[in-house]
Amino acid sequence: RKVSGGAAGLGPVVGGSLNCVSFSSGVCWANSVERKIYIPLNRTAPCVRLLNATHQVGCQSSMNGDTGVIHVVEKDQDLNWVLADGPHPPYMVLLEGELFTRELMLRLKGTSRVSGLAVAISKPSPPRGFSPGLQCPNDGFGVYDSDYGPQYAHCNWTVWNPLGNGLSYEDFHFPIFLLEDANETQVIKQCYQDHNLPRNGSGPEYPLCAMQLFAHMHAVTNTVTCMRRNSIQSTFSLSPEVVCDPLSDSNVWSTLKPINASRKMDPADEVVIVATRIDSHSFFWNVAPGAESAVSSFVAHLAAAEALHKVPDALTLPRNIMFTFFQGETFDYIGSSRMVYDMERNKFPVRLENIHSFLELSQVALRNSSALWVHTDPVSGRNESVRPQVRALVETLLNSSLGVNVTLQEVSQSQPLPPSSFQRFLRARPIPGAVLADHRAAFQNRYYQSVYDTAENILMRYPEGLSPEETLDYVTDTAQSLAEVATVVARALYQLAGGTGNTSAIQADPRTVSRMLYGFLIKTNNSWFQSIIKQDLKGLLGDEPPQHYIAVSYPVNTTQLVQFVLANLTGTVVNFTKEECLNPERAPGADKEMYDYTWVQGSREPNSTSRVPFCVQSTVHLTKALSPAFELKEWGSTEYSTWTESRWKDIRARIFLVASKELEIITLVVGIAILVLSLLATYFINAKAHVLFSSPGDVAY
Ligand SMILES: *[C@@H]1O[C@H](CO)[C@@H](O)[C@H](O)[C@H]1NC(C)=O
Ligand SMILES: *[C@@H]1O[C@H](CO)[C@@H](O)[C@H](O)[C@H]1NC(C)=O
Ligand SMILES: *[C@@H]1O[C@H](CO)[C@@H](O)[C@H](O)[C@H]1NC(C)=O
Ligand SMILES: *[C@@H]1O[C@H](CO)[C@@H](O)[C@H](O)[C@H]1NC(C)=O
Ligand SMILES: *[C@@H]1O[C@H](CO)[C@@H](O)[C@H](O)[C@H]1NC(C)=O
Ligand SMILES: *[C@@H]1O[C@H](CO)[C@@H](O)[C@H](O)[C@H]1NC(C)=O
Ligand SMILES: *[C@@H]1O[C@H](CO)[C@@H](O)[C@H](O)[C@H]1NC(C)=O
Ligand SMILES: *[C@@H]1O[C@H](CO)[C@@H](O)[C@H](O)[C@H]1NC(C)=O
Ligand SMILES: *[C@@H]1O[C@H](CO)[C@@H](O)[C@H](O)[C@H]1NC(C)=O
Ligand SMILES: *[C@@H]1O[C@H](CO)[C@@H](O)[C@H](O)[C@H]1NC(C)=O
Ligand SMILES: *[C@@H]1O[C@H](CO)[C@@H](O)[C@H](O)[C@H]1NC(C)=O
């Protein structure tokens, strides 16, 4: 998070290289130094520092940014120049996306000849796959440990993300930026080609093209250290300087049948929980497209919620259904661990004892020959009282896929659960549950938690030449396939909730799925999202592909959009005025405890510039997704997530030409000389001012 207020940046004089603009222009040499103009890079994303209980990971620059001569590395051999041969270290490496591997990064880490790195995003995505996440995501925070299924701990049984190179969890002592725009990369390469290429066997001549990256981080060491510093500061300082913030946001939840949110549920009431995560991550800050790792599954979840709300007997089912969207799961299950914590402490309307069963949608978009795998927990499955319920749950799921183009299959009953929010519930209580995924063992997703987990990764393709409105509604094969998954989930939930009617009428709408995929992966600024958000939140919408990083200021875009979409799909339009909608206690027939009311801006009428706003009544709620470790001030917790994000003041990148060190020193010396001279002159003029500037009137005759 950027520190608010304060100086936005430091002047060029204190930067890594000297700059003649800062001296009076007369000092500048009549050569290239004069043309040393900064070109800011406008489309970049930095790697920032994150901390947990014991480590710091990520990147940072020195206080005033790091500077180096640019060297473009397009193949492995180009690295020799940087690591050994080049005469002008330190170097700023411009790396092709495919070469951004663990092996190469460890080589760069081990040298002092590198001052920073800019990674060009590769298009198309690297064919070998790329995942900067861990091979065993969220290890140690799930259910398996030395007491619970020790043979499954630390992914001993299945390595879920074999392509994970763990780069996101390494600590780098130099800045690393992503170049998101091919044109900007080209500008840098051109500058490199014009100035830095070795010529005729000898090294290149000054001036050279250089890059400067600013990404200084305030927090160091680990969360324990930075949180302690925060709390000392806030105790003793009037203007405390916070150095790190816990990653936190909000979970979104709603129920099929409205419940009184300010009261605990009756112990006899049962609820079926359906869950997905809504956040993702990549090596770079706030770059988290998460198409397969988050979006596809929460979109299927939303579509299932819509389908269930249309069922005629939805409100008379014996059990309730709770739709739950967890935030921050990427970072050791922030959202789910908080909800379990709240349930255990009676701070949530639903108690753990009310949970009848649990169904989680994990990654579901990359189905191989329509297969969808049912994962269950082998350890709780051995409990005599839980086993029959798990079997019934699995049977229900298998039955629900009849007549739908989804082949549900059970994985071996001795295989552990993949990383999932459900594991946090199992830690608390042996709840019957299952996780649905498109993978049997290792992930299908070859770009887990990377910048390449985009719409292309889940094979979303639109025909050429569609208008934005047509694209919004165009049903891709991916949307069709996710709608089928949603249909299965909705039918299974209906039966789990005790529904006895015919399930073949329950059907998820492929058009809704298409619109959601478009909105959450391609462009949030579309006519549908425009019509369903609150008027004062227009800033949520943009024309860039949205990112799903949890961040530290809540609620983030994704959370709010999921909230509005869920309200639109499951709520009803009520005939309230704006006044009544914003203050439902004044509205006749409103029920503030059971429902949430949102005044949305509505769609634009054809041929008109104005919108027709209306009031939506839904059961959608937000609840805090801040790790209990911070609630308990246990910053060294191994039970709960301890991830924090450092604060920073200034993040930016620029390129410019540097003169040789000698020339810079001469510039500096001359600059200082002139400064001294002018100081002397000023002093002299000051001292003799009465003589020099005395007005004629003062002169005594
Ligand atoms: C913190 O993160 C590092 C790097 O991923 C990891 O090795 C370490 O086990 C983590 N510490 C805790 C307490 O989870
Ligand atoms: C790059 O530049 C070309 C030509 O100036 C332009 O057509 C294209 O849209 C630009 N690409 C991006 C991603 O800005
Ligand atoms: C970034 O934007 C500035 C101002 O619009 C422009 O001068 C500069 O050339 C841009 N940078 C690149 C690399 O295109
Ligand atoms: C490189 O060498 C060639 C022939 O020896 C010469 O014509 C050319 O000017 C040289 N280029 C530079 C940049 O020195
Ligand atoms: C909801 O619960 C509160 C607190 O128990 C109670 O005062 C209120 O009447 C309840 N509302 C409804 C609609 O049941
Ligand atoms: C089985 O689960 C129930 C709760 O569902 C629990 O009370 C019981 O202790 C468990 N039995 C074993 C052997 O763990
Ligand atoms: C939220 O969306 C807007 C519009 O796309 C964007 O400018 C802003 O950076 C986003 N915020 C975050 C935290 O991603
Ligand atoms: C969103 O799109 C509308 C046109 O539909 C446009 O007028 C508006 O400027 C866009 N907003 C943003 C933030 O790009
Ligand atoms: C949902 O959005 C659609 C399209 O904007 C609108 O027609 C419909 O009335 C909305 N429904 C609710 C319940 O908000
Ligand atoms: C909505 O409410 C207004 C006044 O509160 C009333 O005049 C109007 O007829 C109502 N419309 C519908 C469709 O009930
Ligand atoms: C909108 O304007 C177009 C042309 O200006 C006209 O043909 C059309 O009938 C109008 N539609 C409505 C709903 O007024």
PDB file of N, CA and C in Angstrom, residues 118-173:
ATOM      1  N   ALA A 118      13.560  -5.983 -15.283  1.00  0.00           N
ATOM      2  CA  ALA A 118      12.247  -5.697 -15.863  1.00  0.00           C
ATOM      3  C   ALA A 118      11.875  -6.908 -16.697  1.00  0.00           C
ATOM      4  N   VAL A 119      10.715  -7.477 -16.422  1.00  0.00           N
ATOM      5  CA  VAL A 119      10.298  -8.692 -17.123  1.00  0.00           C
ATOM      6  C   VAL A 119       9.244  -8.321 -18.147  1.00  0.00           C
ATOM      7  N   ALA A 120       9.495  -8.670 -19.413  1.00  0.00           N
ATOM      8  CA  ALA A 120       8.507  -8.410 -20.457  1.00  0.00           C
ATOM      9  C   ALA A 120       7.513  -9.562 -20.455  1.00  0.00           C
ATOM     10  N   ILE A 121       6.232  -9.216 -20.380  1.00  0.00           N
ATOM     11  CA  ILE A 121       5.215 -10.270 -20.365  1.00  0.00           C
ATOM     12  C   ILE A 121       5.275 -10.989 -21.707  1.00  0.00           C
ATOM     13  N   SER A 122       5.215 -12.301 -21.706  1.00  0.00           N
ATOM     14  CA  SER A 122       5.371 -12.981 -22.993  1.00  0.00           C
ATOM     15  C   SER A 122       4.009 -13.305 -23.583  1.00  0.00           C
ATOM     16  N   LYS A 123       3.903 -13.027 -24.876  1.00  0.00           N
ATOM     17  CA  LYS A 123       2.660 -13.292 -25.601  1.00  0.00           C
ATOM     18  C   LYS A 123       3.007 -14.109 -26.819  1.00  0.00           C
ATOM     19  N   PRO A 124       2.505 -15.272 -27.034  1.00  0.00           N
ATOM     20  CA  PRO A 124       1.564 -15.969 -26.154  1.00  0.00           C
ATOM     21  C   PRO A 124       2.235 -16.444 -24.867  1.00  0.00           C
ATOM     22  N   SER A 125       1.428 -16.955 -23.944  1.00  0.00           N
ATOM     23  CA  SER A 125       1.944 -17.420 -22.663  1.00  0.00           C
ATOM     24  C   SER A 125       2.996 -18.511 -22.874  1.00  0.00           C
ATOM     25  N   PRO A 126       3.968 -18.616 -21.955  1.00  0.00           N
ATOM     26  CA  PRO A 126       5.023 -19.617 -22.133  1.00  0.00           C
ATOM     27  C   PRO A 126       4.430 -21.013 -22.270  1.00  0.00           C
ATOM     28  N   PRO A 127       4.749 -21.716 -23.368  1.00  0.00           N
ATOM     29  CA  PRO A 127       4.106 -23.007 -23.621  1.00  0.00           C
ATOM     30  C   PRO A 127       4.433 -24.064 -22.570  1.00  0.00           C
ATOM     31  N   ARG A 128       5.557 -23.889 -21.879  1.00  0.00           N
ATOM     32  CA  ARG A 128       5.906 -24.898 -20.871  1.00  0.00           C
ATOM     33  C   ARG A 128       5.110 -24.736 -19.585  1.00  0.00           C
ATOM     34  N   GLY A 129       4.327 -23.680 -19.501  1.00  0.00           N
ATOM     35  CA  GLY A 129       3.620 -23.388 -18.255  1.00  0.00           C
ATOM     36  C   GLY A 129       4.496 -22.524 -17.373  1.00  0.00           C
ATOM     37  N   PHE A 130       3.860 -21.825 -16.442  1.00  0.00           N
ATOM     38  CA  PHE A 130       4.617 -20.966 -15.542  1.00  0.00           C
ATOM     39  C   PHE A 130       3.771 -20.706 -14.306  1.00  0.00           C
ATOM     40  N   SER A 131       4.314 -21.020 -13.162  1.00  0.00           N
ATOM     41  CA  SER A 131       3.606 -20.725 -11.924  1.00  0.00           C
ATOM     42  C   SER A 131       4.600 -20.292 -10.857  1.00  0.00           C
ATOM     43  N   PRO A 132       4.532 -19.027 -10.425  1.00  0.00           N
ATOM     44  CA  PRO A 132       5.436 -18.576  -9.371  1.00  0.00           C
ATOM     45  C   PRO A 132       4.947 -18.967  -7.987  1.00  0.00           C
ATOM     46  N   GLY A 133       3.854 -19.701  -7.922  1.00  0.00           N
ATOM     47  CA  GLY A 133       3.333 -20.161  -6.636  1.00  0.00           C
ATOM     48  C   GLY A 133       4.140 -21.351  -6.125  1.00  0.00           C
ATOM     49  N   LEU A 134       3.675 -21.911  -5.023  1.00  0.00           N
ATOM     50  CA  LEU A 134       4.373 -23.047  -4.421  1.00  0.00           C
ATOM     51  C   LEU A 134       3.838 -24.354  -4.988  1.00  0.00           C
ATOM     52  N   GLN A 135       4.656 -25.389  -4.940  1.00  0.00           N
ATOM     53  CA  GLN A 135       4.188 -26.705  -5.388  1.00  0.00           C
ATOM     54  C   GLN A 135       3.132 -27.235  -4.425  1.00  0.00           C
ATOM     55  N   CYS A 136       3.243 -26.839  -3.179  1.00  0.00           N
ATOM     56  CA  CYS A 136       2.276 -27.285  -2.174  1.00  0.00           C
ATOM     57  C   CYS A 136       1.631 -26.032  -1.572  1.00  0.00           C
ATOM     58  N   PRO A 137       0.596 -25.472  -2.253  1.00  0.00           N
ATOM     59  CA  PRO A 137       0.034 -24.186  -1.807  1.00  0.00           C
ATOM     60  C   PRO A 137      -0.544 -24.263  -0.391  1.00  0.00           C
ATOM     61  N   ASN A 138      -0.350 -23.192   0.368  1.00  0.00           N
ATOM     62  CA  ASN A 138      -0.900 -23.065   1.731  1.00  0.00           C
ATOM     63  C   ASN A 138      -0.482 -24.211   2.648  1.00  0.00           C
ATOM     64  N   ASP A 139       0.706 -24.746   2.412  1.00  0.00           N
ATOM     65  CA  ASP A 139       1.185 -25.863   3.214  1.00  0.00           C
ATOM     66  C   ASP A 139       1.252 -25.454   4.687  1.00  0.00           C
ATOM     67  N   GLY A 140       0.729 -26.316   5.546  1.00  0.00           N
ATOM     68  CA  GLY A 140       0.799 -26.052   6.987  1.00  0.00           C
ATOM     69  C   GLY A 140      -0.440 -25.358   7.522  1.00  0.00           C
ATOM     70  N   PHE A 141      -1.286 -24.827   6.634  1.00  0.00           N
ATOM     71  CA  PHE A 141      -2.473 -24.115   7.102  1.00  0.00           C
ATOM     72  C   PHE A 141      -3.766 -24.858   6.764  1.00  0.00           C
ATOM     73  N   GLY A 142      -3.633 -25.973   6.043  1.00  0.00           N
ATOM     74  CA  GLY A 142      -4.787 -26.809   5.765  1.00  0.00           C
ATOM     75  C   GLY A 142      -5.028 -27.750   6.936  1.00  0.00           C
ATOM     76  N   VAL A 143      -5.672 -28.878   6.654  1.00  0.00           N
ATOM     77  CA  VAL A 143      -6.048 -29.763   7.759  1.00  0.00           C
ATOM     78  C   VAL A 143      -4.967 -30.801   8.053  1.00  0.00           C
ATOM     79  N   TYR A 144      -4.166 -31.132   7.046  1.00  0.00           N
ATOM     80  CA  TYR A 144      -3.220 -32.241   7.235  1.00  0.00           C
ATOM     81  C   TYR A 144      -1.963 -31.782   7.957  1.00  0.00           C
ATOM     82  N   ASP A 145      -1.660 -32.446   9.049  1.00  0.00           N
ATOM     83  CA  ASP A 145      -0.427 -32.150   9.773  1.00  0.00           C
ATOM     84  C   ASP A 145       0.003 -33.410  10.512  1.00  0.00           C
ATOM     85  N   SER A 146       0.913 -33.275  11.446  1.00  0.00           N
ATOM     86  CA  SER A 146       1.461 -34.480  12.081  1.00  0.00           C
ATOM     87  C   SER A 146       0.410 -35.238  12.891  1.00  0.00           C
ATOM     88  N   ASP A 147      -0.712 -34.584  13.235  1.00  0.00           N
ATOM     89  CA  ASP A 147      -1.755 -35.273  13.995  1.00  0.00           C
ATOM     90  C   ASP A 147      -2.866 -35.791  13.097  1.00  0.00           C
ATOM     91  N   TYR A 148      -3.164 -35.040  12.038  1.00  0.00           N
ATOM     92  CA  TYR A 148      -4.319 -35.351  11.197  1.00  0.00           C
ATOM     93  C   TYR A 148      -3.781 -35.846   9.857  1.00  0.00           C
ATOM     94  N   GLY A 149      -3.877 -37.111   9.616  1.00  0.00           N
ATOM     95  CA  GLY A 149      -3.391 -37.685   8.353  1.00  0.00           C
ATOM     96  C   GLY A 149      -1.951 -37.330   8.072  1.00  0.00           C
ATOM     97  N   PRO A 150      -1.014 -37.715   8.980  1.00  0.00           N
ATOM     98  CA  PRO A 150       0.386 -37.303   8.793  1.00  0.00           C
ATOM     99  C   PRO A 150       0.956 -37.757   7.448  1.00  0.00           C
ATOM    100  N   GLN A 151       0.441 -38.844   6.921  1.00  0.00           N
ATOM    101  CA  GLN A 151       0.990 -39.298   5.629  1.00  0.00           C
ATOM    102  C   GLN A 151       0.654 -38.330   4.496  1.00  0.00           C
ATOM    103  N   TYR A 152      -0.320 -37.424   4.730  1.00  0.00           N
ATOM    104  CA  TYR A 152      -0.723 -36.472   3.684  1.00  0.00           C
ATOM    105  C   TYR A 152      -0.096 -35.095   3.856  1.00  0.00           C
ATOM    106  N   ALA A 153       0.546 -34.870   4.999  1.00  0.00           N
ATOM    107  CA  ALA A 153       1.067 -33.521   5.273  1.00  0.00           C
ATOM    108  C   ALA A 153       2.129 -33.148   4.240  1.00  0.00           C
ATOM    109  N   HIS A 154       2.293 -31.883   4.008  1.00  0.00           N
ATOM    110  CA  HIS A 154       3.296 -31.321   3.089  1.00  0.00           C
ATOM    111  C   HIS A 154       3.222 -31.930   1.687  1.00  0.00           C
ATOM    112  N   CYS A 155       2.018 -32.230   1.245  1.00  0.00           N
ATOM    113  CA  CYS A 155       1.815 -32.777  -0.098  1.00  0.00           C
ATOM    114  C   CYS A 155       2.649 -34.034  -0.340  1.00  0.00           C
ATOM    115  N   ASN A 156       2.856 -34.826   0.688  1.00  0.00           N
ATOM    116  CA  ASN A 156       3.615 -36.069   0.527  1.00  0.00           C
ATOM    117  C   ASN A 156       2.943 -37.008  -0.452  1.00  0.00           C
ATOM    118  N   TRP A 157       1.614 -36.927  -0.517  1.00  0.00           N
ATOM    119  CA  TRP A 157       0.856 -37.866  -1.331  1.00  0.00           C
ATOM    120  C   TRP A 157       0.746 -37.372  -2.775  1.00  0.00           C
ATOM    121  N   THR A 158       0.335 -36.130  -2.909  1.00  0.00           N
ATOM    122  CA  THR A 158       0.129 -35.536  -4.233  1.00  0.00           C
ATOM    123  C   THR A 158       0.771 -34.157  -4.246  1.00  0.00           C
ATOM    124  N   VAL A 159       1.581 -33.885  -5.238  1.00  0.00           N
ATOM    125  CA  VAL A 159       2.085 -32.524  -5.418  1.00  0.00           C
ATOM    126  C   VAL A 159       1.071 -31.813  -6.307  1.00  0.00           C
ATOM    127  N   TRP A 160       0.352 -30.833  -5.738  1.00  0.00           N
ATOM    128  CA  TRP A 160      -0.778 -30.250  -6.467  1.00  0.00           C
ATOM    129  C   TRP A 160      -0.346 -29.348  -7.593  1.00  0.00           C
ATOM    130  N   ASN A 161       0.708 -28.608  -7.387  1.00  0.00           N
ATOM    131  CA  ASN A 161       1.120 -27.637  -8.406  1.00  0.00           C
ATOM    132  C   ASN A 161       2.565 -27.913  -8.821  1.00  0.00           C
ATOM    133  N   PRO A 162       2.787 -29.004  -9.574  1.00  0.00           N
ATOM    134  CA  PRO A 162       4.165 -29.414  -9.875  1.00  0.00           C
ATOM    135  C   PRO A 162       4.956 -28.349 -10.633  1.00  0.00           C
ATOM    136  N   LEU A 163       4.269 -27.448 -11.360  1.00  0.00           N
ATOM    137  CA  LEU A 163       4.994 -26.415 -12.099  1.00  0.00           C
ATOM    138  C   LEU A 163       5.393 -25.241 -11.212  1.00  0.00           C
ATOM    139  N   GLY A 164       4.942 -25.238  -9.970  1.00  0.00           N
ATOM    140  CA  GLY A 164       5.226 -24.107  -9.076  1.00  0.00           C
ATOM    141  C   GLY A 164       6.716 -23.965  -8.826  1.00  0.00           C
ATOM    142  N   ASN A 165       7.262 -22.789  -9.132  1.00  0.00           N
ATOM    143  CA  ASN A 165       8.694 -22.588  -8.908  1.00  0.00           C
ATOM    144  C   ASN A 165       8.951 -21.763  -7.646  1.00  0.00           C
ATOM    145  N   GLY A 166       7.878 -21.333  -6.981  1.00  0.00           N
ATOM    146  CA  GLY A 166       8.035 -20.665  -5.688  1.00  0.00           C
ATOM    147  C   GLY A 166       8.641 -19.274  -5.753  1.00  0.00           C
ATOM    148  N   LEU A 167       8.752 -18.683  -6.959  1.00  0.00           N
ATOM    149  CA  LEU A 167       9.402 -17.362  -7.046  1.00  0.00           C
ATOM    150  C   LEU A 167       8.672 -16.305  -6.221  1.00  0.00           C
ATOM    151  N   SER A 168       7.347 -16.415  -6.122  1.00  0.00           N
ATOM    152  CA  SER A 168       6.587 -15.428  -5.348  1.00  0.00           C
ATOM    153  C   SER A 168       6.960 -15.458  -3.879  1.00  0.00           C
ATOM    154  N   TYR A 169       7.608 -16.518  -3.440  1.00  0.00           N
ATOM    155  CA  TYR A 169       7.929 -16.656  -2.017  1.00  0.00           C
ATOM    156  C   TYR A 169       9.429 -16.553  -1.754  1.00  0.00           C
ATOM    157  N   GLU A 170      10.154 -15.992  -2.741  1.00  0.00           N
ATOM    158  CA  GLU A 170      11.584 -15.734  -2.568  1.00  0.00           C
ATOM    159  C   GLU A 170      11.784 -14.269  -2.181  1.00  0.00           C
ATOM    160  N   ASP A 171      12.890 -13.999  -1.547  1.00  0.00           N
ATOM    161  CA  ASP A 171      13.224 -12.626  -1.176  1.00  0.00           C
ATOM    162  C   ASP A 171      14.296 -12.109  -2.128  1.00  0.00           C
ATOM    163  N   PHE A 172      14.010 -11.013  -2.814  1.00  0.00           N
ATOM    164  CA  PHE A 172      14.988 -10.428  -3.731  1.00  0.00           C
ATOM    165  C   PHE A 172      15.445  -9.081  -3.184  1.00  0.00           C
ATOM    166  N   HIS A 173      16.738  -8.823  -3.317  1.00  0.00           N
ATOM    167  CA  HIS A 173      17.259  -7.566  -2.780  1.00  0.00           C
ATOM    168  C   HIS A 173      17.325  -6.481  -3.835  1.00  0.00           C
TER     169      HIS A 173
END
